[in-house]
């Protein structure tokens, strides 16, 4: 915007006009024309911003973006009977061996949303055990099940970057999906060492991990801090298992 036009919007510009009462009609017309031009520009930019704001309000939140992915992946992980290969952390928590999921149930929670669970059969006993979806989430991501409840009810308003990456690692997302999830959470990966390690593992090293627990193993190999609010508990379980062995 031209400097003279901007001056008309300021107190300084108005003061100059008031102190110079002997301006010619031509000068007064020029000032008025500039003021009208400024008002048109201001109105135009305000309208553009309102349209932009309307579009932003329709963008999904991080919870709305990530929840369908979590629900779909949970079903895939459980019903495809890959617990014995891909959910070692879950097995350690439960102290069980191989399981096979026979069905999915739905429970109506008091808060209004439906809570899913999986019926898993232990081999060779054949006993059935109900595994809540919150437990699957916590085992895969090392993030507290309480966070999953907040995601499910769209109440997780300020996720940290580390927690978002932990969830993405837990559900083995691709690099474009990770960037999309971070965008909805209000973050993006920089080019510092830690973020480059994340990029490396989600691209070149994607076949090295299948959940946040194994993702953390390679983070520690590369001298980076492990992710997830339950990361320290998982490390303690591993140490205990090694001592028993």
CSV table of C-alpha atoms in Angstrom, one decimal:
chain,number,residue,atom,x,y,z
A,1,UNK,CA,0.0,0.0,0.0
A,2,UNK,CA,1.3,3.5,-0.8
A,3,UNK,CA,2.8,5.5,2.1
A,4,UNK,CA,0.5,8.5,1.5
A,5,UNK,CA,-2.6,6.2,1.5
A,6,UNK,CA,-1.5,4.6,4.8
A,7,UNK,CA,-1.0,8.0,6.4
A,8,UNK,CA,-4.7,8.8,5.9
A,9,UNK,CA,-5.6,6.0,8.3
A,10,UNK,CA,-3.3,7.3,11.1
A,11,UNK,CA,-3.8,10.0,13.7
A,12,UNK,CA,-0.8,11.7,12.2
A,13,UNK,CA,-2.4,11.9,8.8
A,14,UNK,CA,-5.6,13.4,10.3
A,15,UNK,CA,-3.5,15.9,12.4
A,16,UNK,CA,-1.7,17.1,9.2
A,17,UNK,CA,-5.1,17.6,7.5
A,18,UNK,CA,-6.5,19.5,10.5
A,19,UNK,CA,-3.5,21.7,10.9
A,20,UNK,CA,-3.4,22.7,7.2
A,21,UNK,CA,-6.8,24.3,6.9
A,22,UNK,CA,-5.7,26.4,3.8
A,23,UNK,CA,-5.5,23.3,1.5
A,24,UNK,CA,-6.8,23.9,-1.9
A,25,UNK,CA,-9.9,22.2,-3.2
A,26,UNK,CA,-7.8,20.0,-5.4
A,27,UNK,CA,-5.6,18.9,-2.5
A,28,UNK,CA,-8.7,18.2,-0.4
A,29,UNK,CA,-10.2,16.1,-3.2
A,30,UNK,CA,-6.9,14.2,-3.6
A,31,UNK,CA,-6.9,13.4,0.2
A,32,UNK,CA,-10.6,12.3,0.1
A,33,UNK,CA,-9.9,10.1,-2.9
A,34,UNK,CA,-7.0,8.4,-1.2
A,35,UNK,CA,-9.1,7.8,1.9
A,36,UNK,CA,-11.9,6.2,-0.2
A,37,UNK,CA,-9.3,4.1,-1.9
A,38,UNK,CA,-7.9,3.0,1.4
A,39,UNK,CA,-11.4,2.1,2.7
A,40,UNK,CA,-12.0,0.0,-0.4
A,41,UNK,CA,-8.8,-1.8,0.1
A,42,UNK,CA,-9.5,-2.4,3.8
A,43,UNK,CA,-13.0,-3.6,3.1
A,44,UNK,CA,-11.7,-6.0,0.4
A,45,UNK,CA,-9.0,-7.5,2.6
A,46,UNK,CA,-11.5,-7.9,5.5
A,47,UNK,CA,-13.8,-9.8,3.1
A,48,UNK,CA,-11.0,-12.0,1.9
A,49,UNK,CA,-10.0,-12.8,5.5
A,50,UNK,CA,-13.5,-13.6,6.5
A,51,UNK,CA,-13.7,-16.1,3.6
A,52,UNK,CA,-10.3,-17.6,4.7
A,53,UNK,CA,-11.5,-17.8,8.3
A,54,UNK,CA,-14.7,-19.7,7.2
A,55,UNK,CA,-12.5,-22.2,5.4
A,56,UNK,CA,-10.2,-22.6,8.4
A,57,UNK,CA,-13.2,-23.3,10.7
A,58,UNK,CA,-14.2,-26.2,8.5
A,59,UNK,CA,-10.7,-27.9,8.6
A,60,UNK,CA,-10.8,-31.0,10.8
A,61,UNK,CA,-9.0,-30.9,14.2
A,62,UNK,CA,-6.2,-33.3,14.9
A,63,UNK,CA,-8.6,-35.5,16.8
A,64,UNK,CA,-11.0,-35.7,13.9
A,65,UNK,CA,-8.2,-36.5,11.5
A,66,UNK,CA,-6.4,-39.2,13.5
A,67,UNK,CA,-9.5,-41.0,15.0
A,68,UNK,CA,-10.6,-42.7,11.8
A,69,UNK,CA,-7.1,-43.9,11.2
A,70,UNK,CA,-6.8,-45.3,14.7
A,71,UNK,CA,-10.1,-47.1,14.5
A,72,UNK,CA,-9.3,-48.6,11.1
A,73,UNK,CA,-5.8,-49.7,12.1
A,74,UNK,CA,-7.0,-51.2,15.4
A,75,UNK,CA,-9.4,-53.4,13.5
A,76,UNK,CA,-6.7,-54.4,11.0
A,77,UNK,CA,-4.1,-55.2,13.7
A,78,UNK,CA,-6.5,-57.2,15.9
A,79,UNK,CA,-8.7,-59.1,13.3
A,80,UNK,CA,-5.8,-60.1,11.1
A,81,UNK,CA,-4.3,-62.0,14.0
A,82,UNK,CA,-0.9,-60.2,14.0
A,83,UNK,CA,-0.8,-59.8,17.8
A,84,UNK,CA,1.9,-62.4,18.1
A,85,UNK,CA,4.1,-60.5,15.7
A,86,UNK,CA,3.3,-56.8,16.0
A,87,UNK,CA,1.9,-56.3,19.5
A,88,UNK,CA,4.7,-57.5,21.7
A,89,UNK,CA,4.1,-54.7,24.1
A,90,UNK,CA,0.5,-55.6,24.5
A,91,UNK,CA,1.4,-59.3,25.2
A,92,UNK,CA,3.9,-58.2,27.8
A,93,UNK,CA,1.3,-56.0,29.6
A,94,UNK,CA,-1.2,-58.9,29.6
A,95,UNK,CA,1.3,-61.6,30.5
A,96,UNK,CA,-0.3,-63.8,27.8
A,97,UNK,CA,1.0,-65.7,24.8
A,98,UNK,CA,-0.6,-66.0,21.4
A,99,UNK,CA,-4.1,-64.7,20.9
A,100,UNK,CA,-6.7,-64.7,18.1
A,101,UNK,CA,-9.4,-62.1,17.9
A,102,UNK,CA,-12.8,-63.7,17.2
A,103,UNK,CA,-15.1,-60.7,17.2
A,104,UNK,CA,-15.5,-57.0,17.9
A,105,UNK,CA,-18.0,-55.6,20.4
A,106,UNK,CA,-19.4,-52.2,21.1
A,107,UNK,CA,-20.2,-50.7,24.5
A,108,UNK,CA,-22.2,-47.5,25.0
A,109,UNK,CA,-20.2,-45.3,27.4
A,110,UNK,CA,-21.7,-42.9,29.8
A,111,UNK,CA,-20.1,-39.9,28.0
A,112,UNK,CA,-22.2,-40.7,24.9
A,113,UNK,CA,-19.7,-42.2,22.5
A,114,UNK,CA,-19.4,-45.9,21.7
A,115,UNK,CA,-16.4,-47.8,23.2
A,116,UNK,CA,-15.2,-50.8,21.1
A,117,UNK,CA,-13.5,-53.9,22.5
A,118,UNK,CA,-12.1,-57.1,21.0
A,119,UNK,CA,-12.8,-60.6,22.0
A,120,UNK,CA,-9.5,-62.5,22.0
A,121,UNK,CA,-9.0,-66.2,22.4
A,122,UNK,CA,-5.9,-67.5,24.2
A,123,UNK,CA,-4.2,-70.6,22.8
A,124,UNK,CA,-4.2,-73.4,23.6
A,125,UNK,CA,-6.7,-72.9,26.5
A,126,UNK,CA,-9.4,-71.4,24.3
A,127,UNK,CA,-10.3,-68.9,27.0
A,128,UNK,CA,-11.8,-65.6,25.8
A,129,UNK,CA,-10.7,-62.2,27.1
A,130,UNK,CA,-12.1,-58.8,26.3
A,131,UNK,CA,-9.4,-56.3,25.2
A,132,UNK,CA,-10.6,-52.7,25.3
A,133,UNK,CA,-9.6,-50.5,22.3
A,134,UNK,CA,-8.0,-48.1,24.8
A,135,UNK,CA,-5.6,-50.9,25.8
A,136,UNK,CA,-4.7,-51.6,22.2
A,137,UNK,CA,-4.0,-47.8,21.7
A,138,UNK,CA,-1.8,-47.6,24.8
A,139,UNK,CA,0.2,-50.7,23.9
A,140,UNK,CA,0.9,-49.6,20.4
A,141,UNK,CA,1.7,-45.9,21.1
A,142,UNK,CA,3.0,-45.9,24.7
A,143,UNK,CA,0.6,-43.0,25.1
A,144,UNK,CA,-1.9,-43.1,28.0
A,145,UNK,CA,-5.3,-44.6,27.3
A,146,UNK,CA,-6.7,-41.3,28.7
A,147,UNK,CA,-5.4,-39.5,25.6
A,148,UNK,CA,-7.3,-41.9,23.4
A,149,UNK,CA,-10.5,-41.1,25.3
A,150,UNK,CA,-9.8,-37.4,24.7
A,151,UNK,CA,-9.2,-38.0,21.0
A,152,UNK,CA,-12.4,-40.1,20.7
A,153,UNK,CA,-14.5,-37.3,22.3
A,154,UNK,CA,-12.5,-34.5,20.4
A,155,UNK,CA,-11.3,-32.9,23.6
A,156,UNK,CA,-7.5,-33.1,23.1
A,157,UNK,CA,-6.9,-29.5,22.4
A,158,UNK,CA,-3.2,-29.1,22.8
A,159,UNK,CA,-1.3,-32.2,21.7
A,160,UNK,CA,2.5,-31.8,21.8
A,161,UNK,CA,4.6,-32.6,18.8
A,162,UNK,CA,6.3,-35.6,20.5
A,163,UNK,CA,3.0,-37.1,21.4
A,164,UNK,CA,1.7,-36.7,17.9
A,165,UNK,CA,4.9,-38.4,16.5
A,166,UNK,CA,4.5,-41.2,19.1
A,167,UNK,CA,0.9,-41.9,17.9
A,168,UNK,CA,2.0,-41.8,14.3
A,169,UNK,CA,4.8,-44.3,15.0
A,170,UNK,CA,2.4,-46.5,17.0
A,171,UNK,CA,0.1,-46.9,14.0
A,172,UNK,CA,3.0,-47.1,11.5
A,173,UNK,CA,1.9,-44.1,9.4
A,174,UNK,CA,3.7,-43.0,6.2
A,175,UNK,CA,5.6,-39.8,6.0
A,176,UNK,CA,2.8,-37.9,4.2
A,177,UNK,CA,0.3,-39.0,6.8
A,178,UNK,CA,2.7,-37.9,9.6
A,179,UNK,CA,3.1,-34.5,8.0
A,180,UNK,CA,-0.7,-34.2,7.6
A,181,UNK,CA,-1.3,-35.2,11.3
A,182,UNK,CA,1.3,-32.7,12.4
A,183,UNK,CA,-0.4,-30.0,10.3
A,184,UNK,CA,-3.7,-30.5,12.0
A,185,UNK,CA,-2.0,-30.4,15.4
A,186,UNK,CA,-0.3,-27.1,14.4
A,187,UNK,CA,3.2,-28.4,13.9
A,188,UNK,CA,5.7,-29.3,11.2
A,189,UNK,CA,9.0,-31.0,11.1
A,190,UNK,CA,12.1,-28.8,11.0
A,191,UNK,CA,15.5,-29.7,9.8
A,192,UNK,CA,17.2,-30.0,13.3
A,193,UNK,CA,18.8,-33.3,14.2
A,194,UNK,CA,15.8,-34.7,16.2
A,195,UNK,CA,13.3,-34.0,13.4
A,196,UNK,CA,15.6,-35.4,10.8
A,197,UNK,CA,15.8,-38.6,12.8
A,198,UNK,CA,12.0,-38.7,12.7
A,199,UNK,CA,12.0,-38.2,9.0
A,200,UNK,CA,14.6,-40.9,8.5
A,201,UNK,CA,12.7,-43.5,10.5
A,202,UNK,CA,9.4,-42.7,8.8
A,203,UNK,CA,10.9,-42.9,5.3
A,204,UNK,CA,14.2,-44.9,4.9
A,205,UNK,CA,13.8,-46.8,8.2
A,206,UNK,CA,10.1,-47.4,8.0
A,207,UNK,CA,10.6,-51.2,7.8
A,208,UNK,CA,12.6,-51.2,11.0
A,209,UNK,CA,9.7,-50.5,13.4
A,210,UNK,CA,6.1,-51.5,13.7
A,211,UNK,CA,5.0,-49.6,16.9
A,212,UNK,CA,6.2,-46.8,19.2
A,213,UNK,CA,8.2,-49.3,21.4
A,214,UNK,CA,10.4,-50.4,18.5
A,215,UNK,CA,10.5,-46.9,17.1
A,216,UNK,CA,11.9,-45.8,20.5
A,217,UNK,CA,14.6,-48.5,20.2
A,218,UNK,CA,16.0,-46.9,17.1
A,219,UNK,CA,15.6,-43.4,18.5
A,220,UNK,CA,17.8,-44.5,21.4
A,221,UNK,CA,20.3,-46.1,19.0
A,222,UNK,CA,20.5,-42.6,17.4
A,223,UNK,CA,20.9,-40.9,20.8
A,224,UNK,CA,17.4,-39.4,20.8
A,225,UNK,CA,14.9,-39.3,23.6
A,226,UNK,CA,12.2,-42.0,23.5
A,227,UNK,CA,8.6,-41.0,22.9
A,228,UNK,CA,5.3,-41.6,24.7
A,229,UNK,CA,4.1,-41.0,28.2
A,230,UNK,CA,4.5,-44.7,29.0
A,231,UNK,CA,8.0,-45.0,27.5
A,232,UNK,CA,9.8,-45.3,30.8
A,233,UNK,CA,7.3,-48.1,31.9
A,234,UNK,CA,8.0,-50.0,28.7
A,235,UNK,CA,11.8,-49.7,29.3
A,236,UNK,CA,11.4,-51.1,32.8
A,237,UNK,CA,9.4,-54.1,31.5
A,238,UNK,CA,12.1,-54.8,29.0
A,239,UNK,CA,14.8,-54.7,31.7
A,240,UNK,CA,12.7,-57.0,34.0
A,241,UNK,CA,12.2,-59.5,31.1
A,242,UNK,CA,15.9,-59.6,30.4
A,243,UNK,CA,16.7,-60.2,34.0
A,244,UNK,CA,14.2,-63.1,34.2
A,245,UNK,CA,15.6,-64.6,31.0
